[in-house]
mmCIF file of C-alpha atoms and ligand atoms in Angstrom:
data_model
loop_
_atom_site.group_PDB
_atom_site.id
_atom_site.type_symbol
_atom_site.label_atom_id
_atom_site.label_comp_id
_atom_site.label_asym_id
_atom_site.label_seq_id
_atom_site.Cartn_x
_atom_site.Cartn_y
_atom_site.Cartn_z
ATOM 1 C CA MET A 99 -6.477 24.559 -21.548
ATOM 2 C CA SER A 100 -4.859 25.445 -18.634
ATOM 3 C CA GLU A 101 -0.921 26.321 -18.718
ATOM 4 C CA THR A 102 1.181 23.451 -18.506
ATOM 5 C CA ILE A 103 4.019 24.032 -15.267
ATOM 6 C CA ILE A 104 6.057 20.828 -15.707
ATOM 7 C CA ASN A 105 7.120 19.172 -18.939
ATOM 8 C CA VAL A 106 9.603 16.197 -19.108
ATOM 9 C CA ASP A 107 10.360 15.385 -22.378
ATOM 10 C CA SER A 108 11.743 11.519 -23.619
ATOM 11 C CA VAL A 109 13.762 11.605 -20.475
ATOM 12 C CA HIS A 110 16.566 8.609 -19.897
ATOM 13 C CA LYS A 111 18.320 8.201 -16.425
ATOM 14 C CA SER A 112 21.247 5.487 -15.712
ATOM 15 C CA TYR A 113 22.716 4.985 -12.791
ATOM 16 C CA LEU A 114 26.341 3.795 -13.664
ATOM 17 C CA MET A 115 27.209 0.777 -10.790
ATOM 18 C CA GLY A 116 30.904 -0.245 -11.324
ATOM 19 C CA LYS A 117 31.158 -0.421 -14.999
ATOM 20 C CA GLU A 118 27.390 -0.868 -16.027
ATOM 21 C CA ALA A 119 24.271 1.364 -16.538
ATOM 22 C CA VAL A 120 21.704 0.199 -14.777
ATOM 23 C CA PRO A 121 18.814 1.636 -16.764
ATOM 24 C CA ALA A 122 16.573 3.885 -13.821
ATOM 25 C CA LEU A 123 14.263 5.552 -16.545
ATOM 26 C CA ARG A 124 14.031 4.579 -20.325
ATOM 27 C CA GLY A 125 11.829 7.425 -22.424
ATOM 28 C CA VAL A 126 9.834 8.835 -20.248
ATOM 29 C CA SER A 127 7.647 12.003 -21.345
ATOM 30 C CA LEU A 128 4.721 13.854 -19.162
ATOM 31 C CA VAL A 129 2.985 16.927 -19.263
ATOM 32 C CA VAL A 130 1.302 18.375 -15.941
ATOM 33 C CA LYS A 131 -0.913 21.468 -15.793
ATOM 34 C CA ARG A 132 -0.855 24.130 -13.504
ATOM 35 C CA GLY A 133 -3.240 22.919 -10.812
ATOM 36 C CA ASP A 134 -3.105 19.347 -11.103
ATOM 37 C CA MET A 135 -2.999 16.755 -8.129
ATOM 38 C CA VAL A 136 -0.858 13.644 -10.445
ATOM 39 C CA CYS A 137 0.203 10.657 -8.422
ATOM 40 C CA LEU A 138 2.683 8.404 -9.706
ATOM 41 C CA MET A 139 2.365 4.577 -8.773
ATOM 42 C CA GLY A 140 4.844 1.281 -10.298
ATOM 43 C CA PRO A 141 6.057 -1.608 -8.369
ATOM 44 C CA SER A 142 9.578 -0.827 -6.453
ATOM 45 C CA GLY A 143 12.362 -0.426 -8.675
ATOM 46 C CA SER A 144 10.474 1.153 -11.494
ATOM 47 C CA GLY A 145 12.048 5.019 -11.548
ATOM 48 C CA LYS A 146 9.311 6.734 -9.573
ATOM 49 C CA THR A 147 11.188 8.347 -7.209
ATOM 50 C CA THR A 148 13.928 9.255 -9.807
ATOM 51 C CA LEU A 149 11.211 10.995 -12.138
ATOM 52 C CA LEU A 150 10.392 12.735 -9.120
ATOM 53 C CA ASN A 151 13.780 13.815 -7.608
ATOM 54 C CA ILE A 152 14.188 14.777 -11.770
ATOM 55 C CA VAL A 153 10.638 16.613 -11.728
ATOM 56 C CA GLY A 154 12.137 18.401 -8.602
ATOM 57 C CA GLY A 155 15.826 19.455 -10.209
ATOM 58 C CA LEU A 156 17.209 17.172 -6.891
ATOM 59 C CA ASP A 157 18.422 15.095 -9.698
ATOM 60 C CA GLU A 158 18.770 15.496 -13.244
ATOM 61 C CA PRO A 159 18.703 13.153 -16.511
ATOM 62 C CA GLY A 160 20.720 11.923 -18.520
ATOM 63 C CA ARG A 161 19.080 12.332 -21.974
ATOM 64 C CA GLY A 162 15.705 14.586 -23.019
ATOM 65 C CA HIS A 163 14.532 17.478 -21.723
ATOM 66 C CA VAL A 164 12.384 19.330 -18.424
ATOM 67 C CA THR A 165 11.417 22.023 -17.974
ATOM 68 C CA ILE A 166 8.871 23.925 -15.020
ATOM 69 C CA ALA A 167 6.798 27.110 -15.187
ATOM 70 C CA GLY A 168 8.342 27.179 -19.142
ATOM 71 C CA MET A 169 12.608 27.354 -17.732
ATOM 72 C CA ASP A 170 14.517 24.276 -18.798
ATOM 73 C CA ILE A 171 16.290 23.051 -16.048
ATOM 74 C CA VAL A 172 18.550 20.497 -17.694
ATOM 75 C CA SER A 173 20.643 23.211 -18.505
ATOM 76 C CA MET A 174 20.287 25.810 -15.870
ATOM 77 C CA GLY A 175 23.514 26.051 -13.726
ATOM 78 C CA GLU A 176 23.316 24.297 -10.209
ATOM 79 C CA GLU A 177 22.761 27.851 -8.222
ATOM 80 C CA ARG A 178 19.753 29.347 -10.926
ATOM 81 C CA LEU A 179 18.531 25.825 -9.775
ATOM 82 C CA ALA A 180 18.687 25.457 -5.825
ATOM 83 C CA ARG A 181 16.726 29.086 -6.013
ATOM 84 C CA LEU A 182 14.400 27.569 -8.246
ATOM 85 C CA ARG A 183 13.735 25.140 -5.773
ATOM 86 C CA LEU A 184 13.767 27.016 -2.563
ATOM 87 C CA GLU A 185 11.197 29.330 -4.661
ATOM 88 C CA ARG A 186 8.682 27.020 -6.232
ATOM 89 C CA ILE A 187 9.058 23.929 -5.106
ATOM 90 C CA GLY A 188 8.057 22.376 -1.467
ATOM 91 C CA PHE A 189 9.156 18.841 -1.038
ATOM 92 C CA VAL A 190 7.639 16.369 1.488
ATOM 93 C CA PHE A 191 9.204 12.809 2.211
ATOM 94 C CA GLN A 192 8.255 9.513 3.647
ATOM 95 C CA THR A 193 10.742 9.927 6.740
ATOM 96 C CA PHE A 194 9.681 13.882 7.762
ATOM 97 C CA ASN A 195 13.365 14.840 7.485
ATOM 98 C CA LEU A 196 12.370 17.497 10.079
ATOM 99 C CA LEU A 197 15.945 18.931 11.702
ATOM 100 C CA SER A 198 16.131 17.354 14.718
ATOM 101 C CA ASN A 199 17.196 20.495 16.885
ATOM 102 C CA PHE A 200 14.964 22.919 15.779
ATOM 103 C CA THR A 201 11.485 23.673 17.169
ATOM 104 C CA ALA A 202 8.857 23.015 14.797
ATOM 105 C CA LEU A 203 8.656 26.974 14.039
ATOM 106 C CA GLU A 204 12.356 26.659 13.233
ATOM 107 C CA ASN A 205 11.780 23.498 11.085
ATOM 108 C CA VAL A 206 8.738 26.087 9.015
ATOM 109 C CA GLU A 207 10.906 29.154 9.314
ATOM 110 C CA ALA A 208 14.046 27.468 8.014
ATOM 111 C CA PRO A 209 13.447 27.713 4.135
ATOM 112 C CA MET A 210 12.530 32.032 4.683
ATOM 113 C CA VAL A 211 15.630 32.126 6.168
ATOM 114 C CA LEU A 212 17.792 30.706 3.077
ATOM 115 C CA LEU A 213 15.362 32.771 0.649
ATOM 116 C CA ARG A 214 15.845 36.176 3.048
ATOM 117 C CA ARG A 215 12.853 37.344 1.328
ATOM 118 C CA LEU A 216 11.427 38.324 4.951
ATOM 119 C CA GLY A 217 12.248 39.820 8.122
ATOM 120 C CA ARG A 218 12.593 38.174 11.453
ATOM 121 C CA LYS A 219 8.710 39.407 12.990
ATOM 122 C CA GLU A 220 7.373 38.280 9.358
ATOM 123 C CA ARG A 221 8.927 35.082 9.250
ATOM 124 C CA ARG A 222 7.652 34.141 12.272
ATOM 125 C CA ALA A 223 4.419 35.264 12.080
ATOM 126 C CA ARG A 224 4.177 33.010 8.631
ATOM 127 C CA ALA A 225 5.862 30.386 10.149
ATOM 128 C CA GLN A 226 3.067 30.572 13.505
ATOM 129 C CA ALA A 227 0.172 30.536 10.161
ATOM 130 C CA LEU A 228 0.794 28.025 8.204
ATOM 131 C CA LEU A 229 1.346 25.851 11.520
ATOM 132 C CA ALA A 230 -2.190 26.745 12.581
ATOM 133 C CA ALA A 231 -3.219 25.912 8.863
ATOM 134 C CA VAL A 232 -1.868 22.171 9.367
ATOM 135 C CA GLY A 233 -3.179 22.122 12.441
ATOM 136 C CA LEU A 234 -0.385 22.371 14.785
ATOM 137 C CA ALA A 235 -1.228 26.025 17.095
ATOM 138 C CA ASP A 236 -0.319 24.384 19.858
ATOM 139 C CA ARG A 237 2.908 22.450 19.183
ATOM 140 C CA VAL A 238 5.603 25.454 17.295
ATOM 141 C CA ASP A 239 7.639 24.864 20.353
ATOM 142 C CA HIS A 240 7.840 21.132 20.296
ATOM 143 C CA TYR A 241 10.648 19.837 18.892
ATOM 144 C CA PRO A 242 10.187 17.197 16.110
ATOM 145 C CA SER A 243 10.991 14.257 19.273
ATOM 146 C CA GLU A 244 7.979 15.582 21.069
ATOM 147 C CA LEU A 245 5.329 15.173 17.848
ATOM 148 C CA SER A 246 3.927 11.791 16.620
ATOM 149 C CA GLY A 247 4.294 10.859 13.094
ATOM 150 C CA GLY A 248 1.476 12.479 11.867
ATOM 151 C CA GLN A 249 2.374 15.405 13.438
ATOM 152 C CA GLN A 250 6.007 15.858 12.029
ATOM 153 C CA GLN A 251 4.460 15.428 8.649
ATOM 154 C CA ARG A 252 2.662 18.145 8.976
ATOM 155 C CA VAL A 253 5.200 20.293 9.945
ATOM 156 C CA ALA A 254 6.744 18.731 7.300
ATOM 157 C CA VAL A 255 3.760 20.373 4.874
ATOM 158 C CA ALA A 256 4.197 23.630 6.293
ATOM 159 C CA ARG A 257 8.131 24.086 5.777
ATOM 160 C CA ALA A 258 6.753 22.705 1.994
ATOM 161 C CA LEU A 259 4.862 25.785 1.956
ATOM 162 C CA ALA A 260 7.504 27.770 3.753
ATOM 163 C CA ASN A 261 8.182 30.019 0.408
ATOM 164 C CA ASP A 262 4.828 29.904 -1.510
ATOM 165 C CA PRO A 263 5.988 27.205 -3.908
ATOM 166 C CA GLU A 264 3.792 26.984 -6.867
ATOM 167 C CA ILE A 265 4.278 23.200 -6.582
ATOM 168 C CA LEU A 266 4.386 20.345 -4.082
ATOM 169 C CA ILE A 267 6.489 16.783 -4.268
ATOM 170 C CA GLY A 268 5.639 13.966 -2.063
ATOM 171 C CA ASP A 269 7.358 10.819 -1.997
ATOM 172 C CA GLU A 270 5.793 8.297 0.162
ATOM 173 C CA MET A 271 4.363 11.218 2.043
ATOM 174 C CA THR A 272 2.199 8.421 3.985
ATOM 175 C CA GLY A 273 4.467 5.291 4.126
ATOM 176 C CA ASP A 274 5.558 6.036 7.382
ATOM 177 C CA LEU A 275 1.805 7.203 8.411
ATOM 178 C CA ASP A 276 -1.057 4.188 9.790
ATOM 179 C CA SER A 277 -3.707 4.480 7.589
ATOM 180 C CA LYS A 278 -6.383 6.816 9.360
ATOM 181 C CA THR A 279 -3.440 9.490 9.544
ATOM 182 C CA GLY A 280 -2.054 9.174 5.777
ATOM 183 C CA PHE A 281 -6.030 9.626 5.286
ATOM 184 C CA GLU A 282 -5.134 12.964 7.056
ATOM 185 C CA ILE A 283 -1.916 14.206 5.132
ATOM 186 C CA MET A 284 -3.266 13.340 1.908
ATOM 187 C CA GLN A 285 -6.893 15.382 3.104
ATOM 188 C CA LEU A 286 -4.778 18.148 3.894
ATOM 189 C CA VAL A 287 -2.415 18.238 0.176
ATOM 190 C CA ARG A 288 -5.468 17.877 -1.382
ATOM 191 C CA ASP A 289 -7.372 20.644 0.449
ATOM 192 C CA LEU A 290 -4.086 23.062 -0.399
ATOM 193 C CA ASN A 291 -4.516 21.806 -4.305
ATOM 194 C CA GLN A 292 -8.058 22.387 -4.703
ATOM 195 C CA ARG A 293 -7.853 26.117 -2.385
ATOM 196 C CA GLU A 294 -4.955 27.599 -3.110
ATOM 197 C CA GLY A 295 -4.323 25.658 -7.008
ATOM 198 C CA LYS A 296 -1.394 24.144 -5.612
ATOM 199 C CA THR A 297 0.254 21.596 -8.280
ATOM 200 C CA VAL A 298 0.880 18.158 -7.179
ATOM 201 C CA VAL A 299 3.409 15.385 -7.748
ATOM 202 C CA TYR A 300 3.465 12.723 -5.836
ATOM 203 C CA VAL A 301 3.834 8.935 -5.190
ATOM 204 C CA THR A 302 2.844 6.502 -3.568
ATOM 205 C CA HIS A 303 2.505 2.181 -3.732
ATOM 206 C CA ASP A 304 -0.990 2.846 -1.730
ATOM 207 C CA PRO A 305 -4.147 2.833 -3.975
ATOM 208 C CA ARG A 306 -6.222 4.292 -1.267
ATOM 209 C CA MET A 307 -3.574 6.895 -1.223
ATOM 210 C CA ALA A 308 -3.677 7.751 -5.331
ATOM 211 C CA ASP A 309 -6.974 8.317 -5.149
ATOM 212 C CA TYR A 310 -6.838 11.576 -4.037
ATOM 213 C CA ALA A 311 -5.197 12.346 -7.126
ATOM 214 C CA ASP A 312 -6.589 14.072 -10.295
ATOM 215 C CA TYR A 313 -5.382 10.963 -12.460
ATOM 216 C CA SER A 314 -2.483 8.665 -11.736
ATOM 217 C CA VAL A 315 0.647 7.537 -13.870
ATOM 218 C CA HIS A 316 1.772 4.315 -13.862
ATOM 219 C CA LEU A 317 5.314 3.386 -14.400
ATOM 220 C CA LEU A 318 6.916 -0.004 -15.086
ATOM 221 C CA ASP A 319 10.377 -0.778 -15.501
ATOM 222 C CA GLY A 320 11.577 3.386 -15.989
ATOM 223 C CA GLN A 321 8.703 3.890 -18.838
ATOM 224 C CA ILE A 322 5.353 4.852 -18.393
ATOM 225 C CA VAL A 323 2.594 2.216 -19.230
ATOM 226 C CA ALA A 324 -0.564 3.292 -17.948
ATOM 227 C CA ARG A 325 -2.317 7.199 -16.933
ATOM 228 C CA GLU A 326 -5.753 6.681 -15.258
ATOM 229 C CA ALA A 327 -8.013 9.365 -15.024
ATOM 230 C CA ASP A 328 -11.063 10.228 -12.950
ATOM 231 C CA PRO A 329 -13.109 10.731 -16.065
ATOM 232 C CA VAL A 330 -15.975 13.803 -13.985
ATOM 233 C CA VAL A 331 -12.315 15.634 -12.879
ATOM 234 C CA SER A 332 -10.727 15.533 -16.718
ATOM 235 C CA LEU A 333 -13.647 16.867 -18.258
ATOM 236 C CA ILE A 334 -13.826 19.858 -15.786
ATOM 237 C CA GLY A 335 -10.237 20.133 -15.682
ATOM 238 C CA ASP A 336 -9.723 20.641 -19.151
HETATM 239 N N1 LIG B 281 21.338 5.735 -6.745
HETATM 240 C C1 LIG B 281 21.512 5.401 -7.312
HETATM 241 N N2 LIG B 281 22.732 4.233 -7.730
HETATM 242 C C2 LIG B 281 22.343 3.080 -8.404
HETATM 243 N N3 LIG B 281 20.989 3.034 -8.663
HETATM 244 C C3 LIG B 281 20.459 3.406 -7.955
HETATM 245 C C4 LIG B 281 20.170 4.124 -7.547
HETATM 246 N N4 LIG B 281 19.345 4.886 -7.295
HETATM 247 C C5 LIG B 281 18.136 4.419 -7.763
HETATM 248 N N5 LIG B 281 18.276 3.409 -8.277
HETATM 249 C C6 LIG B 281 18.075 2.005 -9.410
HETATM 250 O O1 LIG B 281 17.054 2.899 -10.567
HETATM 251 C C7 LIG B 281 15.770 2.263 -10.256
HETATM 252 C C8 LIG B 281 15.054 3.019 -9.999
HETATM 253 O O2 LIG B 281 14.720 2.979 -8.836
HETATM 254 P P1 LIG B 281 13.725 4.398 -8.025
HETATM 255 O O3 LIG B 281 14.395 4.327 -6.433
HETATM 256 O O4 LIG B 281 13.746 5.360 -8.848
HETATM 257 O O5 LIG B 281 12.588 3.121 -7.494
HETATM 258 P P2 LIG B 281 11.461 3.225 -7.227
HETATM 259 O O6 LIG B 281 10.219 3.006 -7.938
HETATM 260 O O7 LIG B 281 11.193 4.816 -6.835
HETATM 261 O O8 LIG B 281 11.231 2.221 -6.245
HETATM 262 P P3 LIG B 281 10.624 2.202 -4.520
HETATM 263 O O9 LIG B 281 8.869 2.228 -4.572
HETATM 264 O O10 LIG B 281 11.443 0.989 -4.077
HETATM 265 O O11 LIG B 281 11.418 3.296 -3.757
HETATM 266 C C9 LIG B 281 16.291 1.378 -9.706
HETATM 267 O O12 LIG B 281 16.169 -0.029 -10.437
HETATM 268 C C10 LIG B 281 17.451 1.414 -8.791
HETATM 269 O O13 LIG B 281 18.375 0.137 -8.567
HETATM 270 MG MG1 LIG B 282 11.204 4.948 -4.534
#
């Protein structure tokens, strides 16, 4: 049995709209093992982004427990949580979210600057290597506006890997890309999962993108209603 890296236990979350509480998650429990690639699916408004943001420590549950690598992130102070995110979790979003005044190289360097573990030279070299690994060795000095959508998302993946996180989190990573480019990004993420053992949790609407996962978790109205595993993968995985 492999180690649990993410444990979500009986999580509830509501958003306050004026005086009314809008339920987004209603008792969600999910265990993710280290090295798993998990896809969250479900209709619009079912709570996918809310769950992903809670798993990534970007949002907190109203009730319930969440641990990352055995650490309780709900009771953790904001400063320690920010540090945990910076060190252990890489985020990739639908709209790439690159800094437009920074080159590809500078975007990838940014999380390393924040972590302050590497000196300038090492940072540069690592950013260059990460961009080469996502196929952008010849685009390091380009600004986001000078890159295609797929290339921008590759930069975002390289940036997410900057501090060598154990967990990659993606919300509709391929939502703004044509399907061919979307498949390329998913294959890149799958390779990182298989070669480097990164744990991946991602949201998609597209069943073809869900096929890259070891298993899918289906949400409906804030609850998990189904889990679908590829039987071969789950046999090997256990
Ligand atoms: N900031 C917010 N304020 C109020 N309600 C919110 C907020 N964010 C989400 N919600 C509500 O919580 C529920 C879950 O939203 P969430 O964004 O998690 O859904 P989703 O599954 O990611 O949907 P989509 O596929 O459209 O991205 C929805 O009913 C939504 O209206
Ligand atoms: Mg969403």
